[in-house]
Amino acid sequence: MSSNKSFIPEYWKGKNKEKISCKEKINILNSNIYELHEMIADVYDEAILIGIDEEQLKDVLKKIIKSLKNNLKNV
């Protein structure tokens, strides 16, 4: 896992804006976030190595995030 934890919030909020208290759920989510960060860092490094413009790559990554939709209709 990355030593950079600055992207993880102090606490996670639920739909009702109250603090999520289940440590197991928080640990799983944080672990997934760290894994995603590492994967993005690998893609980023590989793109830079092949000469891709950093700003264009960041724009693509932002578009990916903006395109996310909740597919869990009942949650």
PDB file of C-alpha atoms in Angstrom:
ATOM      1  CA  MET A   1       0.000   0.000   0.000  1.00  0.00           C
ATOM      2  CA  SER A   2       1.038   3.528  -0.645  1.00  0.00           C
ATOM      3  CA  SER A   3       2.361   5.543   2.259  1.00  0.00           C
ATOM      4  CA  ASN A   4       0.458   8.568   0.917  1.00  0.00           C
ATOM      5  CA  LYS A   5      -2.855   8.510   2.773  1.00  0.00           C
ATOM      6  CA  SER A   6      -3.782  12.145   2.106  1.00  0.00           C
ATOM      7  CA  PHE A   7      -6.522  11.140  -0.326  1.00  0.00           C
ATOM      8  CA  ILE A   8      -8.370   9.091   2.325  1.00  0.00           C
ATOM      9  CA  PRO A   9     -10.856  11.247   4.285  1.00  0.00           C
ATOM     10  CA  GLU A  10     -10.711  11.443   8.064  1.00  0.00           C
ATOM     11  CA  TYR A  11     -14.015   9.558   8.059  1.00  0.00           C
ATOM     12  CA  TRP A  12     -16.456   8.224   5.458  1.00  0.00           C
ATOM     13  CA  LYS A  13     -20.001   9.601   5.317  1.00  0.00           C
ATOM     14  CA  GLY A  14     -23.135   7.658   4.500  1.00  0.00           C
ATOM     15  CA  LYS A  15     -26.074   8.823   2.373  1.00  0.00           C
ATOM     16  CA  ASN A  16     -27.496  10.606   5.419  1.00  0.00           C
ATOM     17  CA  LYS A  17     -24.133  12.407   5.915  1.00  0.00           C
ATOM     18  CA  GLU A  18     -23.539  10.585   9.205  1.00  0.00           C
ATOM     19  CA  LYS A  19     -20.172   9.031   9.941  1.00  0.00           C
ATOM     20  CA  ILE A  20     -19.823   5.368   8.881  1.00  0.00           C
ATOM     21  CA  SER A  21     -18.651   3.482  11.961  1.00  0.00           C
ATOM     22  CA  CYS A  22     -18.212  -0.129  10.759  1.00  0.00           C
ATOM     23  CA  LYS A  23     -14.433  -0.616  10.861  1.00  0.00           C
ATOM     24  CA  GLU A  24     -14.545  -3.689   8.614  1.00  0.00           C
ATOM     25  CA  LYS A  25     -16.397  -1.801   5.865  1.00  0.00           C
ATOM     26  CA  ILE A  26     -14.029   1.166   6.204  1.00  0.00           C
ATOM     27  CA  ASN A  27     -10.959  -1.083   6.037  1.00  0.00           C
ATOM     28  CA  ILE A  28     -12.252  -2.788   2.878  1.00  0.00           C
ATOM     29  CA  LEU A  29     -13.049   0.535   1.209  1.00  0.00           C
ATOM     30  CA  ASN A  30      -9.690   2.051   2.176  1.00  0.00           C
ATOM     31  CA  SER A  31      -7.886  -1.044   0.917  1.00  0.00           C
ATOM     32  CA  ASN A  32      -9.745  -0.773  -2.400  1.00  0.00           C
ATOM     33  CA  ILE A  33      -8.839   2.929  -2.632  1.00  0.00           C
ATOM     34  CA  TYR A  34      -5.143   2.171  -2.017  1.00  0.00           C
ATOM     35  CA  GLU A  35      -5.240  -0.587  -4.646  1.00  0.00           C
ATOM     36  CA  LEU A  36      -6.898   1.753  -7.151  1.00  0.00           C
ATOM     37  CA  HIS A  37      -4.284   4.419  -6.412  1.00  0.00           C
ATOM     38  CA  GLU A  38      -1.467   1.965  -7.106  1.00  0.00           C
ATOM     39  CA  MET A  39      -3.123   0.812 -10.342  1.00  0.00           C
ATOM     40  CA  ILE A  40      -3.581   4.390 -11.548  1.00  0.00           C
ATOM     41  CA  ALA A  41       0.033   5.185 -10.609  1.00  0.00           C
ATOM     42  CA  ASP A  42       1.216   2.222 -12.711  1.00  0.00           C
ATOM     43  CA  VAL A  43      -0.884   3.314 -15.706  1.00  0.00           C
ATOM     44  CA  TYR A  44       0.372   6.876 -15.267  1.00  0.00           C
ATOM     45  CA  ASP A  45       4.032   5.806 -15.154  1.00  0.00           C
ATOM     46  CA  GLU A  46       3.652   3.557 -18.203  1.00  0.00           C
ATOM     47  CA  ALA A  47       1.934   6.339 -20.151  1.00  0.00           C
ATOM     48  CA  ILE A  48       4.713   8.798 -19.297  1.00  0.00           C
ATOM     49  CA  LEU A  49       7.347   6.249 -20.341  1.00  0.00           C
ATOM     50  CA  ILE A  50       5.778   5.926 -23.796  1.00  0.00           C
ATOM     51  CA  GLY A  51       5.578   9.684 -24.179  1.00  0.00           C
ATOM     52  CA  ILE A  52       1.933  10.478 -23.428  1.00  0.00           C
ATOM     53  CA  ASP A  53       1.186  14.079 -22.428  1.00  0.00           C
ATOM     54  CA  GLU A  54       0.580  14.187 -18.659  1.00  0.00           C
ATOM     55  CA  GLU A  55      -2.248  16.725 -18.831  1.00  0.00           C
ATOM     56  CA  GLN A  56      -4.094  14.721 -21.479  1.00  0.00           C
ATOM     57  CA  LEU A  57      -3.783  11.596 -19.349  1.00  0.00           C
ATOM     58  CA  LYS A  58      -5.095  13.445 -16.285  1.00  0.00           C
ATOM     59  CA  ASP A  59      -8.039  14.687 -18.365  1.00  0.00           C
ATOM     60  CA  VAL A  60      -8.834  11.116 -19.427  1.00  0.00           C
ATOM     61  CA  LEU A  61      -8.675   9.904 -15.816  1.00  0.00           C
ATOM     62  CA  LYS A  62     -10.994  12.740 -14.715  1.00  0.00           C
ATOM     63  CA  LYS A  63     -13.459  11.792 -17.470  1.00  0.00           C
ATOM     64  CA  ILE A  64     -13.446   8.206 -16.237  1.00  0.00           C
ATOM     65  CA  ILE A  65     -14.352   9.354 -12.714  1.00  0.00           C
ATOM     66  CA  LYS A  66     -17.044  11.732 -13.995  1.00  0.00           C
ATOM     67  CA  SER A  67     -18.589   8.942 -16.082  1.00  0.00           C
ATOM     68  CA  LEU A  68     -19.189   6.683 -13.070  1.00  0.00           C
ATOM     69  CA  LYS A  69     -22.847   5.943 -12.358  1.00  0.00           C
ATOM     70  CA  ASN A  70     -24.546   4.128  -9.507  1.00  0.00           C
ATOM     71  CA  ASN A  71     -25.531   0.777 -11.034  1.00  0.00           C
ATOM     72  CA  LEU A  72     -26.973  -0.425  -7.731  1.00  0.00           C
ATOM     73  CA  LYS A  73     -30.451   1.031  -8.155  1.00  0.00           C
ATOM     74  CA  ASN A  74     -31.792  -0.115  -4.781  1.00  0.00           C
ATOM     75  CA  VAL A  75     -28.810   0.905  -2.673  1.00  0.00           C
TER      76      VAL A  75
END
